[in-house]
Coordinates of C-alpha atoms and ligand atoms in Angstrom, one line a residue:
X1 CA 81.2 -167.7 4.4
X2 CA 78.4 -166.0 5.0
X3 CA 77.4 -165.0 8.8
X4 CA 73.7 -165.0 8.2
X5 CA 71.7 -166.9 11.1
X6 CA 71.2 -170.7 10.5
X7 CA 68.6 -172.9 10.9
X8 CA 68.9 -177.1 11.3
X9 CA 65.4 -178.3 10.0
X10 CA 64.2 -182.2 10.6
X11 CA 63.7 -183.1 6.5
X12 CA 61.4 -185.5 5.8
X13 CA 61.5 -184.6 1.8
X14 CA 57.8 -184.9 2.0
X15 CA 55.8 -181.2 1.1
X16 CA 55.3 -179.2 4.4
X17 CA 59.2 -180.2 5.2
X18 CA 60.5 -178.7 1.3
X19 CA 58.2 -175.5 1.2
X20 CA 58.6 -175.0 4.2
X21 CA 62.9 -175.3 3.3
X22 CA 62.1 -172.3 1.3
X23 CA 59.6 -170.8 3.4
X24 CA 61.4 -170.3 6.6
X25 CA 64.6 -168.3 4.3
X26 CA 62.0 -165.7 3.5
X27 CA 60.4 -165.4 7.1
X28 CA 63.4 -164.9 8.7
X29 CA 66.1 -163.9 6.3
X30 CA 68.1 -167.5 7.3
X31 CA 70.3 -169.7 6.0
X32 CA 68.7 -173.8 6.4
X33 CA 70.8 -176.9 7.1
X34 CA 68.5 -179.9 5.6
X35 CA 68.4 -183.3 8.4
X36 CA 67.3 -185.8 7.3
X37 CA 67.4 -189.4 10.1
X38 CA 66.8 -192.9 8.5
X39 CA 65.2 -194.4 10.8
X40 CA 64.5 -197.4 8.4
X41 CA 61.5 -196.2 7.3
X42 CA 62.5 -197.0 3.5
X43 CA 60.5 -195.3 1.0
X44 CA 62.9 -192.8 -0.9
X45 CA 66.6 -193.5 -1.8
X46 CA 68.4 -191.4 1.0
X47 CA 70.4 -189.5 -1.6
X48 CA 67.6 -188.3 -3.3
X49 CA 66.1 -187.0 -0.3
X50 CA 69.0 -185.1 -0.5
X51 CA 69.4 -183.4 -3.3
X52 CA 65.8 -182.9 -2.8
X53 CA 66.6 -180.4 0.2
X54 CA 69.1 -178.6 -2.3
X55 CA 66.7 -178.1 -4.6
X56 CA 64.6 -177.0 -2.7
X57 CA 66.7 -173.8 -1.4
X58 CA 68.9 -175.4 1.3
X59 CA 72.8 -174.9 1.5
X60 CA 73.8 -177.9 3.0
X61 CA 71.7 -180.5 3.3
X62 CA 72.5 -183.9 5.1
X63 CA 71.0 -187.8 5.3
X64 CA 72.6 -190.2 9.4
X65 CA 72.0 -193.1 8.9
X66 CA 70.8 -194.4 12.8
X67 CA 68.8 -197.5 12.0
X68 CA 71.1 -199.7 13.9
X69 CA 71.1 -196.5 16.5
X70 CA 67.6 -196.5 16.9
X71 CA 67.0 -199.4 17.0
X72 CA 70.1 -200.2 19.6
X73 CA 69.2 -197.1 21.5
X74 CA 65.7 -196.6 21.3
X75 CA 63.9 -200.0 20.3
X76 CA 66.0 -202.3 22.2
X77 CA 64.9 -200.0 25.9
X78 CA 61.7 -200.3 24.8
X79 CA 61.2 -203.4 24.9
X80 CA 63.3 -204.3 27.5
X81 CA 60.5 -202.1 28.5
X82 CA 57.6 -204.1 26.9
X83 CA 56.9 -200.5 26.0
X84 CA 52.9 -200.3 25.2
X85 CA 51.6 -196.9 25.6
X86 CA 47.9 -197.2 26.5
X87 CA 48.3 -201.3 26.6
X88 CA 48.6 -201.8 23.1
X89 CA 50.5 -199.2 20.8
X90 CA 54.5 -199.4 21.1
X91 CA 55.1 -195.6 21.0
X92 CA 56.8 -196.1 16.9
X93 CA 56.7 -192.8 16.2
X94 CA 57.1 -191.3 20.3
X95 CA 60.6 -193.0 19.9
X96 CA 61.9 -191.7 16.9
X97 CA 62.0 -188.3 17.5
X98 CA 64.8 -188.7 21.0
X99 CA 67.2 -190.3 17.6
X100 CA 66.1 -187.6 15.8
X101 CA 66.7 -184.7 17.8
X102 CA 70.0 -186.2 19.2
X103 CA 70.8 -185.4 14.9
X104 CA 69.5 -182.2 15.2
X105 CA 71.3 -181.3 17.9
X106 CA 74.3 -182.6 16.7
X107 CA 74.1 -180.8 13.5
X108 CA 72.9 -176.8 15.0
X109 CA 76.4 -177.8 17.1
X110 CA 78.5 -178.5 13.9
X111 CA 77.4 -175.4 12.3
X112 CA 77.0 -172.7 14.7
X113 CA 73.4 -172.5 14.0
X114 CA 70.4 -171.2 17.1
X115 CA 67.6 -172.3 15.2
X116 CA 65.5 -175.6 14.8
X117 CA 62.8 -176.4 13.5
X118 CA 60.3 -179.3 12.4
X119 CA 57.4 -179.9 10.7
X120 CA 54.9 -180.1 12.8
X121 CA 51.9 -178.3 13.4
X122 CA 50.4 -177.4 16.8
X123 CA 48.5 -180.2 17.5
X124 CA 49.8 -182.9 18.2
X125 CA 52.1 -185.2 20.5
X126 CA 55.5 -184.5 17.9
X127 CA 55.7 -180.9 18.3
X128 CA 56.4 -182.0 22.2
X129 CA 58.6 -184.5 21.7
X130 CA 61.1 -182.1 19.3
X131 CA 61.1 -179.3 21.0
X132 CA 61.3 -181.1 25.3
X133 CA 63.4 -183.1 23.3
X134 CA 65.6 -180.5 22.3
X135 CA 65.3 -178.3 25.4
X136 CA 67.1 -181.1 27.3
X137 CA 70.1 -182.3 25.2
X138 CA 70.9 -177.7 24.8
X139 CA 68.6 -175.8 26.2
X140 CA 70.3 -173.0 24.3
X141 CA 69.3 -173.9 21.1
X142 CA 65.6 -171.7 20.0
X143 CA 62.7 -174.3 17.9
X144 CA 60.3 -173.1 15.3
X145 CA 57.5 -175.3 13.5
X146 CA 57.5 -173.2 10.7
X147 CA 53.5 -175.1 10.0
X148 CA 52.6 -174.0 14.1
X149 CA 54.0 -171.0 14.0
X150 CA 54.2 -169.2 10.7
X151 CA 51.4 -169.8 9.2
X152 CA 52.3 -172.7 6.4
X153 CA 49.1 -174.4 5.6
X154 CA 48.5 -177.2 3.0
X155 CA 47.0 -175.1 0.1
X156 CA 49.8 -172.4 0.9
X157 CA 52.5 -175.3 0.7
X158 CA 51.3 -176.5 -2.9
X159 CA 51.0 -173.3 -3.7
X160 CA 54.6 -172.2 -2.7
X161 CA 55.8 -174.8 -4.6
X162 CA 54.1 -174.7 -7.5
X163 CA 55.3 -170.9 -8.2
X164 CA 59.2 -172.2 -7.0
X165 CA 59.1 -175.1 -9.3
X166 CA 60.4 -177.0 -7.4
X167 CA 61.2 -179.7 -7.9
X168 CA 58.4 -182.0 -5.2
X169 CA 54.9 -183.6 -6.2
X170 CA 52.3 -181.2 -5.3
X171 CA 49.2 -183.3 -7.3
X172 CA 49.8 -186.5 -5.7
X173 CA 46.8 -186.6 -2.9
X174 CA 47.7 -188.8 0.0
X175 CA 45.1 -188.0 2.5
X176 CA 46.3 -189.7 5.0
X177 CA 49.3 -188.8 7.7
X178 CA 51.9 -191.4 8.0
X179 CA 55.1 -191.9 9.8
X180 CA 57.0 -194.8 9.6
X181 CA 60.4 -196.3 10.9
X182 CA 61.5 -200.0 11.8
X183 CA 59.8 -200.5 14.7
X184 CA 55.9 -199.9 12.5
X185 CA 53.8 -196.7 11.1
X186 CA 51.2 -194.5 12.7
X187 CA 48.5 -194.4 9.8
X188 CA 46.9 -191.2 10.7
X189 CA 43.2 -189.1 9.1
X190 CA 41.0 -189.1 6.4
X191 CA 38.3 -191.5 6.6
X192 CA 40.0 -192.6 10.1
X193 CA 38.2 -188.7 11.4
X194 CA 35.2 -190.7 12.0
X195 CA 36.4 -193.3 14.4
X196 CA 33.0 -195.2 13.1
X197 CA 34.8 -195.9 9.7
X198 CA 36.6 -199.7 9.7
X199 CA 40.1 -199.6 8.0
X200 CA 40.2 -200.6 4.7
X201 CA 43.5 -203.0 3.6
X202 CA 44.1 -200.4 1.2
X203 CA 46.2 -199.0 4.3
X204 CA 48.8 -201.1 5.5
X205 CA 51.7 -201.9 4.4
X206 CA 53.7 -204.3 6.0
X207 CA 51.6 -206.2 7.6
X208 CA 49.3 -208.8 5.0
X209 CA 45.5 -209.4 6.0
X210 CA 45.0 -211.4 8.8
X211 CA 42.2 -213.7 7.3
X212 CA 43.6 -215.1 4.1
X213 CA 44.1 -218.8 4.0
X214 CA 47.9 -218.9 5.1
X215 CA 50.4 -221.8 6.7
X216 CA 51.2 -220.5 10.3
X217 CA 55.8 -220.0 11.1
X218 CA 57.2 -221.2 14.0
X219 CA 59.8 -219.0 15.3
X220 CA 62.6 -219.5 17.9
X221 CA 63.6 -216.5 19.2
X222 CA 66.5 -215.8 21.7
X223 CA 67.4 -213.4 24.7
X224 CA 70.3 -212.5 26.8
X225 CA 69.8 -210.0 28.8
X226 CA 66.5 -208.8 28.1
X227 CA 67.7 -208.1 23.7
X228 CA 67.0 -210.6 21.1
X229 CA 70.4 -212.7 20.1
X230 CA 69.0 -215.5 17.3
X231 CA 66.1 -215.7 15.2
X232 CA 66.1 -219.3 14.8
X233 CA 69.0 -220.1 15.7
X234 CA 71.0 -217.0 13.7
X235 CA 73.3 -214.9 14.9
X236 CA 71.3 -211.5 14.6
X237 CA 71.4 -207.3 15.7
X238 CA 69.2 -205.5 16.9
X239 CA 68.2 -203.7 14.3
X240 CA 67.8 -207.1 11.6
X241 CA 66.0 -209.0 14.5
X242 CA 63.2 -206.3 14.1
X243 CA 63.7 -206.2 10.4
X244 CA 63.6 -210.5 10.0
X245 CA 59.9 -210.2 12.2
X246 CA 58.4 -207.2 10.7
X247 CA 58.3 -209.8 7.4
X248 CA 57.5 -213.4 9.5
X249 CA 55.3 -211.9 11.2
X250 CA 53.7 -208.9 8.9
X251 CA 53.1 -212.3 6.5
X252 CA 50.0 -213.6 9.2
X253 CA 48.9 -209.5 9.7
X254 CA 50.4 -210.0 13.4
X255 CA 50.4 -206.5 15.3
X256 CA 47.8 -204.4 13.6
X257 CA 46.0 -202.1 16.1
X258 CA 42.9 -199.4 16.2
X259 CA 42.5 -197.5 19.0
X260 CA 41.7 -193.7 20.0
X261 CA 44.2 -192.7 21.6
X262 CA 45.0 -190.1 24.6
X263 CA 47.1 -187.5 23.1
X264 CA 49.1 -185.1 25.2
X265 CA 47.3 -182.1 24.3
X266 CA 44.1 -183.3 26.0
X267 CA 42.3 -184.5 22.4
X268 CA 41.6 -188.2 21.9
X269 CA 42.7 -189.1 18.3
X270 CA 41.9 -191.7 16.3
X271 CA 45.3 -193.7 15.3
X272 CA 45.8 -197.0 13.2
X273 CA 49.2 -198.7 13.2
X274 CA 51.0 -201.5 11.8
X275 CA 54.2 -202.6 13.5
X276 CA 55.0 -206.9 13.0
X277 CA 57.8 -207.5 14.4
X278 CA 58.0 -204.9 17.9
X279 CA 54.2 -206.9 19.1
X280 CA 56.2 -210.4 18.3
X281 CA 59.6 -209.4 19.9
X282 CA 57.3 -207.9 23.3
X283 CA 55.0 -210.8 23.3
X284 CA 58.1 -212.9 23.6
X285 CA 60.1 -210.9 25.9
X286 CA 57.0 -210.6 28.2
X287 CA 56.6 -214.2 28.4
X288 CA 60.5 -214.5 29.3
X289 CA 60.2 -212.2 31.7
X290 CA 58.0 -213.9 32.6
X291 CA 59.9 -217.6 32.6
X292 CA 62.7 -215.7 34.5
X293 CA 62.4 -212.9 36.6
X294 CA 60.6 -213.3 40.6
X295 CA 57.8 -212.5 41.0
X296 CA 58.4 -209.0 43.4
X297 CA 60.0 -207.6 40.9
X298 CA 57.4 -208.8 37.8
X299 CA 55.5 -207.1 39.3
X300 CA 56.7 -204.3 40.2
X301 CA 57.7 -203.3 36.7
X302 CA 54.7 -203.9 35.0
X303 CA 54.2 -199.9 37.7
X304 CA 57.2 -199.3 36.1
X305 CA 56.9 -200.3 32.7
X306 CA 53.9 -198.7 32.2
X307 CA 55.2 -195.6 33.4
X308 CA 58.1 -195.2 31.3
X309 CA 56.1 -196.1 28.6
X310 CA 54.2 -192.6 28.8
X311 CA 57.1 -190.7 30.0
X312 CA 58.1 -192.0 26.2
X313 CA 54.9 -190.7 24.9
X314 CA 55.0 -187.7 26.1
X315 CA 58.3 -186.8 25.3
X316 CA 59.9 -187.0 28.3
X317 CA 63.0 -188.9 26.7
X318 CA 65.8 -187.3 27.5
X319 CA 64.0 -186.8 31.5
X320 CA 66.0 -187.7 34.5
X321 CA 62.5 -190.0 36.2
X322 CA 62.8 -191.5 32.3
X323 CA 66.8 -192.2 32.8
X324 CA 66.3 -193.1 35.8
X325 CA 63.8 -195.8 35.3
X326 CA 66.1 -197.4 32.9
X327 CA 68.1 -198.2 35.1
X328 CA 65.6 -200.4 36.9
X329 CA 64.7 -202.1 34.2
X330 CA 68.2 -202.6 32.5
X331 CA 68.5 -204.2 35.9
X332 CA 65.8 -206.1 36.3
X333 CA 66.6 -207.7 32.3
X334 CA 69.7 -209.3 33.5
X335 CA 67.9 -212.7 34.0
X336 CA 66.1 -212.5 30.7
X337 CA 68.2 -215.1 28.7
X338 CA 66.9 -218.2 27.2
X339 CA 64.2 -219.3 24.1
X340 CA 61.0 -218.3 23.3
X341 CA 58.8 -220.2 20.5
X342 CA 56.4 -219.3 18.8
X343 CA 53.5 -219.1 16.3
X344 CA 52.9 -216.9 14.0
X345 CA 49.6 -217.1 12.1
X346 CA 46.5 -215.5 11.5
X347 CA 47.3 -211.8 13.3
X348 CA 48.2 -212.9 15.7
X349 CA 52.0 -214.2 17.4
X350 CA 51.2 -217.0 19.8
X351 CA 54.2 -218.5 22.6
X352 CA 54.2 -222.1 22.0
X353 CA 57.1 -223.1 24.3
X354 CA 60.3 -221.2 26.9
X355 CA 63.9 -222.9 27.6
X356 CA 65.3 -221.4 29.7
X357 CA 68.7 -221.0 32.2
X358 CA 67.9 -219.0 34.3
X359 CA 64.4 -219.8 34.7
X360 CA 63.1 -219.9 38.7
X361 CA 59.8 -222.5 37.0
X362 CA 60.6 -225.5 39.1
X363 CA 59.0 -228.7 37.6
X364 CA 59.1 -230.2 40.9
X365 CA 57.2 -227.3 42.2
X366 CA 55.0 -227.3 39.9
X367 CA 54.2 -231.0 38.9
X368 CA 50.2 -232.9 39.5
X369 CA 52.5 -236.1 39.1
X370 CA 54.5 -237.8 40.1
X371 CA 58.6 -236.6 41.4
X372 CA 55.8 -233.7 43.2
X373 CA 58.3 -231.8 45.7
X374 CA 56.3 -229.2 46.9
X375 CA 55.2 -229.7 50.4
X376 CA 51.5 -229.2 50.8
X377 CA 51.4 -229.8 54.8
X378 CA 52.6 -225.9 55.0
X379 CA 50.3 -224.5 53.0
X380 CA 47.8 -224.6 55.8
X381 CA 49.3 -222.5 58.1
X382 CA 50.2 -220.2 55.1
X383 CA 46.8 -219.8 54.4
X384 CA 46.0 -218.8 58.1
X385 CA 48.6 -216.5 58.2
X386 CA 48.5 -214.8 55.2
X387 CA 44.2 -214.3 55.7
X388 CA 44.9 -213.4 59.6
X389 CA 44.7 -209.4 59.0
X390 CA 41.7 -209.9 56.5
X391 CA 40.5 -211.8 58.8
X392 CA 40.4 -209.2 61.9
X393 CA 38.7 -207.3 60.5
X394 CA 36.0 -209.2 59.0
X395 CA 35.5 -210.3 62.7
X396 CA 34.6 -206.2 64.1
X397 CA 32.9 -205.6 61.4
X398 CA 30.2 -208.0 61.8
X399 CA 30.1 -207.3 65.9
X400 CA 30.0 -204.0 65.2
X401 CA 27.5 -205.4 62.5
Ligands
LIG1 N1 49.8 -191.0 17.4 C1 51.1 -191.4 17.5 C2 51.9 -190.8 18.7 O1 51.9 -189.4 18.6 C3 51.4 -191.4 15.9 C4 52.4 -190.1 15.3 C5 52.7 -190.3 13.7 N2 52.5 -189.0 13.2 C6 52.3 -188.0 12.5 N3 52.8 -187.6 12.3 N4 51.3 -189.6 11.9 O2 53.5 -191.2 18.4

């Protein structure tokens, strides 16, 4: 066994991280251990990715199947928090980083590596999520980012790959930067950097064009304490629930987003997303909360949900505040059980029915028809006292002109 320094690299199988293996080895003299994490990104066969890492000079290469773990421990908490950064973005990339980090740290500890490397640039959120995430789990580990710290540019990467005959495609020019997992897909750069340019149909793979004529699809989602447990009566795992809705909601173009986003590093960036399963699930979960969560708890939870999303976006998955909020969010989901019926059509997931043994909706209190049990005579006094402080202020202001 060699005694040289070991570095664990977050490996995607793409050009940059393939070249990074040799680039890091040359720059530092360390041995590189490549770790790829399957978060449901699909695409290439994982064994092909593993073999490529070895062919590019990694001393060891692993692929961790983290799909269920990602769905259960990362996507589910996001669903319970109705997590939408800037009220829109379901945190696709932000959610996958902490589970990748967990596997990198595990590999570093198993192999006695002192450093973890990732392929992020110096302009994005992901570098923060990796490095703060690693610090939170293993404060003794160091981080390097070859693209940012070792001057590994795209042109140099292509040149390096060709010179060293690395088994990786360098000619196929993808103009976009894409990150995808089972919770959704992010598309950046290329012609999208002109924020007046509309997205073209070509960039989407999880969703069909919502403008194409199609018959609507009706789906019933069953939740238990905030967790989706069945679809149309068939028991599902969290991962299956997301996958099934990616298919069914994706077929109707649900979950496409085009937005300018506030990055943690201070810049605004154009982002296109597609997250059909996530958007359908969040819409259903939110509505079931409307039916089952008491008003004051629901109002406060909206503030907590927003803060939770910002913390996760900002790379603070393992921070004390985020963890404390998890406790609140879990508690608030204790009664979020029941069924939601939705229609998927024309780019939208629209709730059309709700049914729950935990419902706070009281037909007798709500109805305007016969069977009304609401005693309207209490309303007059209630309003009198409820409005008292506002009225006192108004009278004072009137008196003082
Ligand atoms: N802006 C999004 C985020 O920060 C997406 C990042 C996608 N990453 C990428 N390498 N394309 O969560």
